């Protein structure tokens, strides 16, 4: 029996080390046979920050891309844990430097969770919202110095705010906020689906006109008591009104349609119960609407340990979900069809066109700090490149973005301004990691709208010479308690010209730009 056990262990170890090599060879051959695209590669550069996660805390490290000085180069805010300073990194002269001292942003007294960057007072400077243990704080930017105001919230007992989503739900030009909440660490119980007191009430805040907010949770139809990881305002049906999508811990994915009168209607969920965590949003099939990806617990932990208090009449799904938007709030599960069914324990996720071929790629952070086997053997974090046939292939080993830490979420921005999106990997427990895209020969155009309320939900459409239309939407708060760059990257492949750029604002205003120089950055006010 001991001999058999030893043989099984040896075989398992061989598979652990050999499988990635075999996969690398197979993937290279696959892409070599296609001339339409290439595998993007990255080089890691130093960034001096290690997030400390002390159990039993939730351990989230909020992160946001923010241009604090309006010079066009994005900085990165990252939250620390209790007793650990937050950080603000600037990329200049080929290196990342922590410049948070003197900005008024850091707080070592409590844990820092979700972060959101946006110009909340329309003065041209980008402000910051931060969720901390004690509540949500607004930091107004005045020439790179931030003044702190705590937002008035009535949080339920034993509740902490985890994430912040922004949107203008009534088109009055003001930032409204949706606060995702979570039960505090001392009272958290894993796999709790049916204990109403364990779920916490999320909060919908309407801006009253002076960056003070009115709680309209009950009247808006968004009364939900559920521990929620990610929320995001997205115009799912292209009607110019921001809908709301939630990724809850122990429930089904929640989708709410904006009824245009400060109320929302819950749409039948495209999922059953799950441990929904990270959320990615993007148009993966270039049909003009936003598709959705949700991470889940996968098969890493045996299902019997995750059933919790779920009833016999309730279904539990632990698989990742890639949902195609078919219009009119109809979604089709295409996870297996498109090749992203890794089903490992995953967290934050993001869509981006990393090789600028006009197709969205997918990045997913992995590993669970509370699962002992992950302290010994960790998954690499998945980096999926979309092939020309619409299917995805995992290329993290070739791309050089393996992250065998307790990954929380990627953050995306173009730090070296070469048009190719770069990556910051935020980890629950471990180092912050920066990867610069090594680029290629594909062409691009990058489009920036003002980072204000009016822009959220705006659709930017780049029409290529062959008639293909690439669509992106201005969206905040995707990944996991993170806020990505507001700059939109459109990959053109080998095309050396485009027909036009069209911008459709939620207000109904439309702007068309015909004369566009490729490999350039377009700023639209």
Coordinates of C-alpha atoms in Angstrom, one line a residue:
X1 CA 0.0 0.0 0.0
X2 CA 2.8 2.4 0.9
X3 CA 4.5 1.6 -2.4
X4 CA 1.3 2.4 -4.3
X5 CA 0.9 5.7 -2.5
X6 CA 4.5 6.6 -3.3
X7 CA 4.0 5.8 -7.0
X8 CA 0.8 8.0 -7.1
X9 CA 2.7 10.9 -5.4
X10 CA 5.6 10.6 -7.9
X11 CA 3.2 10.5 -10.9
X12 CA 1.4 13.5 -9.5
X13 CA 4.6 15.5 -9.1
X14 CA 5.8 14.5 -12.6
X15 CA 2.4 15.7 -14.1
X16 CA 2.7 19.0 -12.1
X17 CA 6.1 19.8 -13.7
X18 CA 5.7 18.2 -17.1
X19 CA 2.2 19.3 -18.0
X20 CA 3.0 23.0 -18.3
X21 CA 5.9 22.1 -20.7
X22 CA 3.8 19.9 -22.9
X23 CA 1.1 22.6 -22.9
X24 CA 3.6 25.2 -23.9
X25 CA 4.8 23.2 -26.9
X26 CA 1.2 22.5 -28.0
X27 CA 0.1 26.1 -27.7
X28 CA 3.2 27.4 -29.6
X29 CA 2.4 25.0 -32.5
X30 CA -1.2 26.1 -32.5
X31 CA -0.4 29.8 -32.8
X32 CA 2.4 29.1 -35.3
X33 CA -0.2 27.6 -37.6
X34 CA -2.2 30.9 -37.5
X35 CA -1.0 34.1 -39.1
X36 CA -3.7 36.3 -37.8
X37 CA -2.5 36.8 -34.2
X38 CA 0.4 36.2 -31.9
X39 CA 1.0 35.4 -28.2
X40 CA 1.8 38.6 -26.2
X41 CA 4.8 38.4 -23.9
X42 CA 5.7 40.5 -20.8
X43 CA 8.7 41.4 -18.8
X44 CA 8.5 41.9 -15.0
X45 CA 9.8 45.1 -13.6
X46 CA 10.3 45.8 -9.8
X47 CA 7.6 47.4 -7.8
X48 CA 8.3 47.7 -4.0
X49 CA 5.1 46.6 -2.2
X50 CA 4.1 43.4 -0.4
X51 CA 0.5 43.1 0.8
X52 CA 0.2 41.6 4.2
X53 CA -2.8 39.4 4.9
X54 CA -3.4 38.4 8.5
X55 CA -6.1 35.8 9.0
X56 CA -9.0 35.7 9.8
X57 CA -9.3 39.1 7.9
X58 CA -10.7 39.1 4.4
X59 CA -7.4 40.5 3.2
X60 CA -8.6 42.4 0.1
X61 CA -6.2 45.0 -1.4
X62 CA -8.1 47.7 -3.1
X63 CA -6.5 49.0 -6.3
X64 CA -7.3 51.8 -8.8
X65 CA -5.5 53.3 -11.8
X66 CA -5.6 57.1 -11.5
X67 CA -3.9 60.0 -13.3
X68 CA -3.3 62.3 -10.3
X69 CA -1.6 65.1 -12.2
X70 CA -3.3 65.0 -15.6
X71 CA -0.1 64.3 -17.5
X72 CA -1.6 61.4 -19.4
X73 CA 0.5 58.8 -17.5
X74 CA -1.5 56.7 -15.1
X75 CA -0.5 56.1 -11.5
X76 CA -1.6 53.1 -9.4
X77 CA -3.2 53.3 -5.9
X78 CA -3.0 50.1 -3.8
X79 CA -4.4 49.5 -0.4
X80 CA -2.6 48.1 2.6
X81 CA -3.9 45.9 5.4
X82 CA -4.3 47.0 9.1
X83 CA -1.1 48.7 10.2
X84 CA 0.3 48.7 6.6
X85 CA 0.5 52.0 4.7
X86 CA -1.3 52.3 1.3
X87 CA 0.8 53.0 -1.7
X88 CA 0.6 55.2 -4.8
X89 CA 3.0 54.2 -7.6
X90 CA 4.2 56.4 -10.4
X91 CA 6.0 55.0 -13.5
X92 CA 8.8 57.3 -14.7
X93 CA 12.2 56.8 -16.2
X94 CA 11.6 53.1 -16.4
X95 CA 10.8 52.4 -12.8
X96 CA 7.9 52.4 -10.3
X97 CA 8.2 54.8 -7.4
X98 CA 6.0 55.1 -4.4
X99 CA 4.9 58.8 -4.2
X100 CA 2.0 58.5 -1.6
X101 CA 3.9 60.6 1.0
X102 CA 2.3 64.0 1.3
X103 CA -0.8 63.2 -0.8
X104 CA -3.1 62.6 2.2
X105 CA -4.3 59.2 0.9
X106 CA -2.8 56.6 3.2
X107 CA -4.4 55.2 6.4
X108 CA -2.6 52.6 8.5
X109 CA -5.3 52.3 11.1
X110 CA -7.6 50.0 9.2
X111 CA -7.7 47.7 6.2
X112 CA -8.2 49.2 2.7
X113 CA -10.6 47.4 0.4
X114 CA -12.2 48.7 -2.9
X115 CA -10.9 51.7 -4.6
X116 CA -12.5 53.9 -7.4
X117 CA -11.0 56.8 -9.3
X118 CA -13.2 59.4 -11.1
X119 CA -13.5 63.2 -11.3
X120 CA -16.4 63.5 -8.9
X121 CA -16.7 67.3 -8.8
X122 CA -16.0 67.9 -12.5
X123 CA -13.0 70.2 -11.9
X124 CA -10.6 68.3 -14.2
X125 CA -8.7 66.6 -11.4
X126 CA -9.3 62.9 -10.8
X127 CA -10.6 62.1 -7.3
X128 CA -10.5 58.8 -5.4
X129 CA -13.1 56.8 -3.4
X130 CA -11.8 54.2 -0.9
X131 CA -13.7 51.5 1.1
X132 CA -12.1 50.9 4.5
X133 CA -13.1 48.9 7.6
X134 CA -15.0 51.8 9.0
X135 CA -16.8 53.1 5.9
X136 CA -16.4 54.7 2.5
X137 CA -14.2 57.8 2.1
X138 CA -14.1 60.4 -0.7
X139 CA -10.7 62.0 -1.4
X140 CA -11.0 65.2 -3.5
X141 CA -7.9 66.0 -5.6
X142 CA -6.5 69.5 -5.3
X143 CA -3.3 69.7 -7.3
X144 CA -2.1 66.2 -6.2
X145 CA -3.1 66.8 -2.5
X146 CA -6.3 64.9 -1.4
X147 CA -8.7 66.0 1.2
X148 CA -10.7 63.3 3.0
X149 CA -14.4 63.2 3.6
X150 CA -16.3 60.2 5.1
X151 CA -19.5 59.5 3.2
X152 CA -22.5 59.2 5.4
X153 CA -23.7 55.5 5.4
X154 CA -26.0 53.5 7.6
X155 CA -24.2 50.2 7.6
X156 CA -25.8 47.2 9.2
X157 CA -24.2 45.7 12.3
X158 CA -21.1 43.6 11.6
X159 CA -20.8 45.0 8.0
X160 CA -17.9 46.4 6.1
X161 CA -17.9 48.0 2.6
X162 CA -15.9 46.0 0.1
X163 CA -16.3 47.6 -3.3
X164 CA -17.6 50.8 -4.9
X165 CA -19.2 51.2 -8.3
X166 CA -20.0 54.5 -9.9
X167 CA -22.5 55.5 -12.5
X168 CA -24.9 58.3 -13.4
X169 CA -28.2 56.4 -13.1
X170 CA -30.5 59.4 -13.8
X171 CA -28.3 61.3 -16.3
X172 CA -28.0 64.4 -14.2
X173 CA -24.2 64.6 -14.7
X174 CA -23.5 63.6 -11.1
X175 CA -21.7 60.5 -9.8
X176 CA -24.0 58.0 -8.1
X177 CA -22.5 55.1 -6.1
X178 CA -23.4 51.5 -5.4
X179 CA -21.6 50.1 -2.3
X180 CA -21.0 46.3 -2.2
X181 CA -20.9 45.1 1.4
X182 CA -19.7 42.1 3.3
X183 CA -20.1 40.6 6.7
X184 CA -17.0 41.4 8.9
X185 CA -14.3 38.7 9.4
X186 CA -15.2 37.7 13.0
X187 CA -18.8 36.8 12.0
X188 CA -18.1 35.3 8.6
X189 CA -19.2 31.7 8.0
X190 CA -18.2 29.9 4.8
X191 CA -20.7 28.4 2.4
X192 CA -23.7 30.2 3.9
X193 CA -26.5 30.4 1.4
X194 CA -29.8 30.7 3.4
X195 CA -29.0 32.6 6.6
X196 CA -30.6 36.0 6.0
X197 CA -28.6 37.6 8.9
X198 CA -25.3 36.4 7.4
X199 CA -25.8 38.4 4.1
X200 CA -25.4 42.2 4.4
X201 CA -27.4 45.0 2.7
X202 CA -25.7 46.6 -0.3
X203 CA -26.4 50.3 -0.6
X204 CA -27.5 52.5 -3.6
X205 CA -26.5 56.2 -3.1
X206 CA -27.9 59.0 -5.2
X207 CA -25.8 62.2 -5.5
X208 CA -27.8 65.2 -4.2
X209 CA -25.7 67.7 -6.2
X210 CA -22.9 68.6 -3.9
X211 CA -21.2 65.2 -3.5
X212 CA -23.4 64.3 -0.6
X213 CA -25.6 61.3 -1.1
X214 CA -29.1 60.0 -0.4
X215 CA -29.7 56.3 0.3
X216 CA -32.3 55.2 -2.2
X217 CA -31.7 51.4 -1.8
X218 CA -35.2 50.5 -0.8
X219 CA -37.0 52.8 -3.3
X220 CA -34.8 51.9 -6.2
X221 CA -35.7 48.2 -6.2
X222 CA -32.1 47.2 -5.3
X223 CA -32.9 45.9 -1.8
X224 CA -30.5 42.9 -1.6
X225 CA -29.0 41.4 1.6
X226 CA -26.1 39.5 0.2
X227 CA -22.3 39.5 0.7
X228 CA -21.1 40.9 -2.6
X229 CA -17.6 41.0 -4.1
X230 CA -18.1 43.1 -7.3
X231 CA -20.7 45.5 -8.6
X232 CA -20.6 47.4 -11.9
X233 CA -22.8 49.7 -13.9
X234 CA -23.1 48.6 -17.5
X235 CA -25.4 49.5 -20.3
X236 CA -26.3 45.9 -21.2
X237 CA -29.0 46.6 -23.8
X238 CA -27.4 49.7 -25.4
X239 CA -30.4 52.0 -24.6
X240 CA -28.2 54.7 -23.0
X241 CA -29.2 53.8 -19.4
X242 CA -26.9 52.2 -17.0
X243 CA -27.9 48.7 -15.7
X244 CA -26.4 47.0 -12.7
X245 CA -24.6 43.7 -12.4
X246 CA -23.5 42.1 -9.1
X247 CA -21.2 39.2 -8.4
X248 CA -22.3 37.9 -5.0
X249 CA -20.5 35.4 -2.7
X250 CA -23.2 32.8 -2.2
X251 CA -26.1 33.5 -4.5
X252 CA -26.9 33.7 -8.2
X253 CA -25.4 36.5 -10.4
X254 CA -27.7 39.5 -10.1
X255 CA -28.7 41.7 -13.1
X256 CA -30.9 44.7 -12.8
X257 CA -32.4 46.7 -15.7
X258 CA -32.6 50.5 -15.3
X259 CA -36.2 51.5 -15.7
X260 CA -35.2 55.2 -16.3
X261 CA -37.0 56.5 -13.2
X262 CA -34.5 55.8 -10.4
X263 CA -35.8 52.3 -10.1
X264 CA -34.4 49.0 -11.3
X265 CA -36.0 45.6 -12.2
X266 CA -34.3 42.4 -11.4
X267 CA -33.8 40.2 -14.5
X268 CA -33.9 36.4 -14.4
X269 CA -30.4 35.3 -13.5
X270 CA -28.3 33.5 -16.1
X271 CA -26.7 31.4 -13.3
X272 CA -27.7 29.3 -10.3
X273 CA -26.1 29.5 -6.8
X274 CA -22.3 29.8 -6.8
X275 CA -19.4 31.5 -5.2
X276 CA -19.3 34.3 -7.8
X277 CA -16.3 36.5 -7.3
X278 CA -14.4 38.4 -10.0
X279 CA -16.2 40.0 -13.0
X280 CA -14.9 40.9 -16.5
X281 CA -16.9 42.9 -19.0
X282 CA -16.1 43.2 -22.7
X283 CA -17.4 42.6 -26.3
X284 CA -15.6 39.3 -27.0
X285 CA -17.4 38.6 -30.3
X286 CA -17.5 42.2 -31.7
X287 CA -21.2 42.3 -32.0
X288 CA -21.6 45.6 -30.2
X289 CA -22.8 44.5 -26.8
X290 CA -21.1 43.7 -23.5
X291 CA -20.4 40.0 -22.6
X292 CA -19.7 38.9 -19.1
X293 CA -17.3 36.6 -17.3
X294 CA -17.6 35.5 -13.7
X295 CA -15.0 33.5 -11.7
X296 CA -16.0 30.9 -9.2
X297 CA -14.7 28.3 -6.7
X298 CA -14.1 25.7 -9.4
X299 CA -13.0 22.2 -8.6
X300 CA -10.1 23.1 -6.4
X301 CA -12.0 22.4 -3.1
X302 CA -14.1 19.2 -3.1
X303 CA -17.8 20.1 -3.6
X304 CA -18.8 18.4 -0.3
X305 CA -16.9 21.1 1.6
X306 CA -18.8 23.8 -0.2
X307 CA -22.4 22.7 0.1
X308 CA -22.9 24.5 3.4
X309 CA -26.6 25.1 4.2
X310 CA -27.8 24.8 0.6
X311 CA -31.1 23.1 0.3
X312 CA -32.0 20.1 -1.8
X313 CA -34.2 22.3 -4.0
X314 CA -31.3 24.7 -4.8
X315 CA -28.7 24.1 -7.4
X316 CA -25.0 24.9 -6.8
X317 CA -22.6 25.5 -9.7
X318 CA -18.9 25.9 -9.0
X319 CA -17.8 26.4 -12.6
X320 CA -16.5 29.7 -14.2
X321 CA -19.1 31.3 -16.5
X322 CA -18.5 33.1 -19.8
X323 CA -21.9 34.6 -20.8
X324 CA -22.5 35.8 -24.3
X325 CA -24.9 38.8 -24.4
X326 CA -27.5 38.0 -27.0
X327 CA -29.5 41.2 -26.5
X328 CA -32.6 42.1 -24.5
X329 CA -31.0 40.7 -21.3
X330 CA -30.6 37.2 -22.8
X331 CA -27.3 35.5 -22.0
X332 CA -25.9 32.2 -23.3
X333 CA -23.3 30.1 -21.4
X334 CA -20.4 29.6 -23.8
X335 CA -17.7 28.8 -21.2
X336 CA -16.9 25.3 -22.5
X337 CA -17.4 26.2 -26.2
X338 CA -14.8 29.0 -25.9
X339 CA -12.2 27.0 -23.9
X340 CA -12.1 28.9 -20.6
X341 CA -13.5 26.1 -18.4
X342 CA -10.3 25.8 -16.2
X343 CA -12.5 25.8 -13.1
X344 CA -9.8 26.5 -10.6
X345 CA -10.4 28.6 -7.5
X346 CA -10.4 32.1 -9.0
X347 CA -10.8 35.8 -8.1
X348 CA -10.6 38.9 -10.1
X349 CA -10.8 38.8 -13.9
X350 CA -10.4 41.3 -16.8
X351 CA -10.9 41.4 -20.5
X352 CA -8.3 43.3 -22.6
X353 CA -6.8 43.1 -26.1
X354 CA -3.2 42.5 -25.0
X355 CA -1.8 41.7 -28.5
X356 CA -3.9 44.4 -30.3
X357 CA -5.4 42.0 -32.8
X358 CA -8.9 43.3 -32.3
X359 CA -10.0 40.4 -30.1
X360 CA -10.5 40.6 -26.3
X361 CA -8.2 38.3 -24.2
X362 CA -9.0 37.2 -20.7
X363 CA -6.9 37.3 -17.5
X364 CA -8.0 35.5 -14.3
X365 CA -6.3 35.7 -10.8
X366 CA -6.2 32.5 -8.8
X367 CA -5.5 30.7 -5.4
X368 CA -7.2 30.8 -2.0
X369 CA -5.2 31.9 1.0
X370 CA -7.4 29.9 3.4
X371 CA -7.0 26.6 1.4
X372 CA -4.0 24.8 2.8
X373 CA -3.0 22.9 -0.4
X374 CA -2.5 26.2 -2.1
X375 CA 0.2 27.0 0.4
X376 CA 2.1 24.1 -1.1
X377 CA 1.1 24.1 -4.8
X378 CA -0.5 27.2 -6.4
X379 CA -2.2 27.6 -9.8
X380 CA -0.4 30.0 -12.1
X381 CA -3.2 32.5 -12.7
X382 CA -4.7 32.2 -16.2
X383 CA -3.9 34.3 -19.2
X384 CA -6.2 33.4 -22.1
X385 CA -5.5 34.7 -25.6
X386 CA -8.4 34.7 -28.0
X387 CA -7.7 33.0 -31.3
X388 CA -9.0 34.2 -34.6
X389 CA -11.7 31.5 -34.4
X390 CA -13.1 33.0 -31.2
X391 CA -11.8 30.3 -28.9
X392 CA -9.4 31.0 -26.0
X393 CA -6.1 29.4 -25.2
X394 CA -4.2 29.6 -21.9
X395 CA -0.7 31.1 -22.6
X396 CA 0.5 32.3 -19.2
X397 CA 3.7 30.2 -19.3
X398 CA 4.6 31.6 -22.7
X399 CA 3.5 35.1 -22.0
X400 CA 5.6 35.3 -18.8
X401 CA 2.7 36.3 -16.5
X402 CA 2.7 33.2 -14.2
X403 CA 1.6 34.4 -10.7
X404 CA 1.9 31.6 -8.2
X405 CA 0.8 33.8 -5.3
X406 CA -2.6 34.4 -3.8
X407 CA -3.8 36.4 -6.7
X408 CA -6.6 38.9 -6.2
X409 CA -7.0 40.9 -9.5
X410 CA -5.1 42.3 -12.4
X411 CA -5.0 46.1 -13.0
X412 CA -4.5 47.3 -16.5
X413 CA -2.9 50.5 -17.9
X414 CA -0.4 51.5 -20.5
X415 CA 2.4 52.8 -18.3
X416 CA 5.2 53.1 -20.9
X417 CA 2.8 54.7 -23.4
X418 CA 3.6 52.3 -26.3
X419 CA -0.1 51.5 -27.0
X420 CA 0.2 47.9 -25.6
X421 CA -1.7 47.4 -22.3
X422 CA 0.5 46.5 -19.3
X423 CA -0.4 44.6 -16.1
X424 CA -0.2 45.2 -12.4
X425 CA -1.0 42.0 -10.4
X426 CA -2.6 42.6 -7.0
X427 CA -2.1 39.8 -4.6
X428 CA -4.0 39.1 -1.3
X429 CA -0.8 37.9 0.4
X430 CA 2.4 38.6 -1.4
X431 CA 4.1 41.0 -3.7
X432 CA 2.5 43.5 -6.0
X433 CA 3.9 42.6 -9.4
X434 CA 4.3 44.7 -12.5
X435 CA 4.5 43.3 -16.1
X436 CA 5.3 45.5 -19.1
X437 CA 3.9 44.4 -22.4
X438 CA 6.8 43.7 -24.9
X439 CA 4.5 44.7 -27.8
X440 CA 4.7 43.7 -31.4
X441 CA 3.9 44.9 -34.9
X442 CA 0.2 45.3 -34.6
X443 CA -1.3 48.8 -34.9
X444 CA -3.8 50.5 -32.5
X445 CA -5.7 53.5 -31.5
X446 CA -6.3 54.5 -27.9
X447 CA -9.3 56.6 -27.0
X448 CA -9.9 58.5 -23.7
X449 CA -13.1 60.3 -22.7
X450 CA -13.2 62.6 -19.7
X451 CA -13.2 60.5 -16.5
X452 CA -16.5 61.9 -15.3
X453 CA -20.1 60.8 -14.7
X454 CA -21.3 61.7 -18.2
X455 CA -18.8 59.3 -19.8
X456 CA -19.8 56.1 -17.8
X457 CA -21.7 53.8 -20.1
X458 CA -20.5 55.7 -23.3
X459 CA -19.9 53.4 -26.2
X460 CA -16.8 54.0 -28.4
X461 CA -16.9 52.3 -31.8
X462 CA -13.9 52.0 -34.1
X463 CA -14.8 50.9 -37.6
X464 CA -12.0 49.2 -39.5
X465 CA -11.5 49.4 -43.3
X466 CA -13.0 45.9 -43.7
X467 CA -16.2 47.0 -42.0
X468 CA -15.5 45.3 -38.7
X469 CA -16.7 47.3 -35.7
X470 CA -14.8 47.2 -32.4
X471 CA -16.9 48.4 -29.5
X472 CA -15.8 49.3 -26.0
X473 CA -17.8 50.8 -23.2
X474 CA -16.6 53.1 -20.4
X475 CA -17.0 51.0 -17.3
X476 CA -15.6 51.4 -13.8
X477 CA -15.0 48.8 -11.1
X478 CA -14.3 45.5 -12.8
X479 CA -11.9 42.8 -11.7
X480 CA -12.2 42.5 -7.9
X481 CA -12.4 45.6 -5.7
X482 CA -10.4 47.3 -8.4
X483 CA -10.8 50.1 -11.0
X484 CA -9.1 49.8 -14.3
X485 CA -7.6 52.5 -16.6
X486 CA -10.2 54.7 -18.3
X487 CA -8.3 54.6 -21.5
X488 CA -9.8 52.3 -24.2
X489 CA -7.4 50.3 -26.4
X490 CA -8.5 49.2 -29.9
X491 CA -6.3 46.7 -31.6
X492 CA -6.1 47.1 -35.4
X493 CA -3.8 44.1 -36.2
X494 CA -1.9 44.8 -39.5
X495 CA -4.5 47.4 -40.7
X496 CA -2.9 50.8 -41.4
X497 CA -6.1 52.9 -41.5
X498 CA -9.5 53.0 -40.0
X499 CA -12.8 54.5 -41.3
X500 CA -14.0 56.3 -38.2
X501 CA -14.4 56.5 -34.5
X502 CA -17.9 57.0 -33.2
X503 CA -18.7 57.9 -29.6
X504 CA -22.3 57.5 -28.3
X505 CA -22.8 59.1 -24.9
X506 CA -25.6 58.1 -22.6
X507 CA -27.1 61.6 -23.0
X508 CA -27.7 60.7 -26.7
X509 CA -24.9 63.0 -27.9
X510 CA -22.9 61.4 -30.8
X511 CA -19.5 62.4 -32.2
X512 CA -17.9 60.9 -35.2
X513 CA -14.2 61.4 -36.0
X514 CA -13.2 60.5 -39.6
X515 CA -9.6 61.5 -39.9
X516 CA -7.7 59.4 -37.4
X517 CA -4.0 58.7 -37.3
X518 CA -3.3 55.1 -36.3
X519 CA -0.9 54.4 -33.4
X520 CA -2.1 57.5 -31.7
X521 CA -4.0 58.6 -28.6
X522 CA -7.3 60.3 -29.1
X523 CA -8.7 62.5 -26.3
X524 CA -12.4 63.3 -26.6
X525 CA -14.1 65.9 -24.4

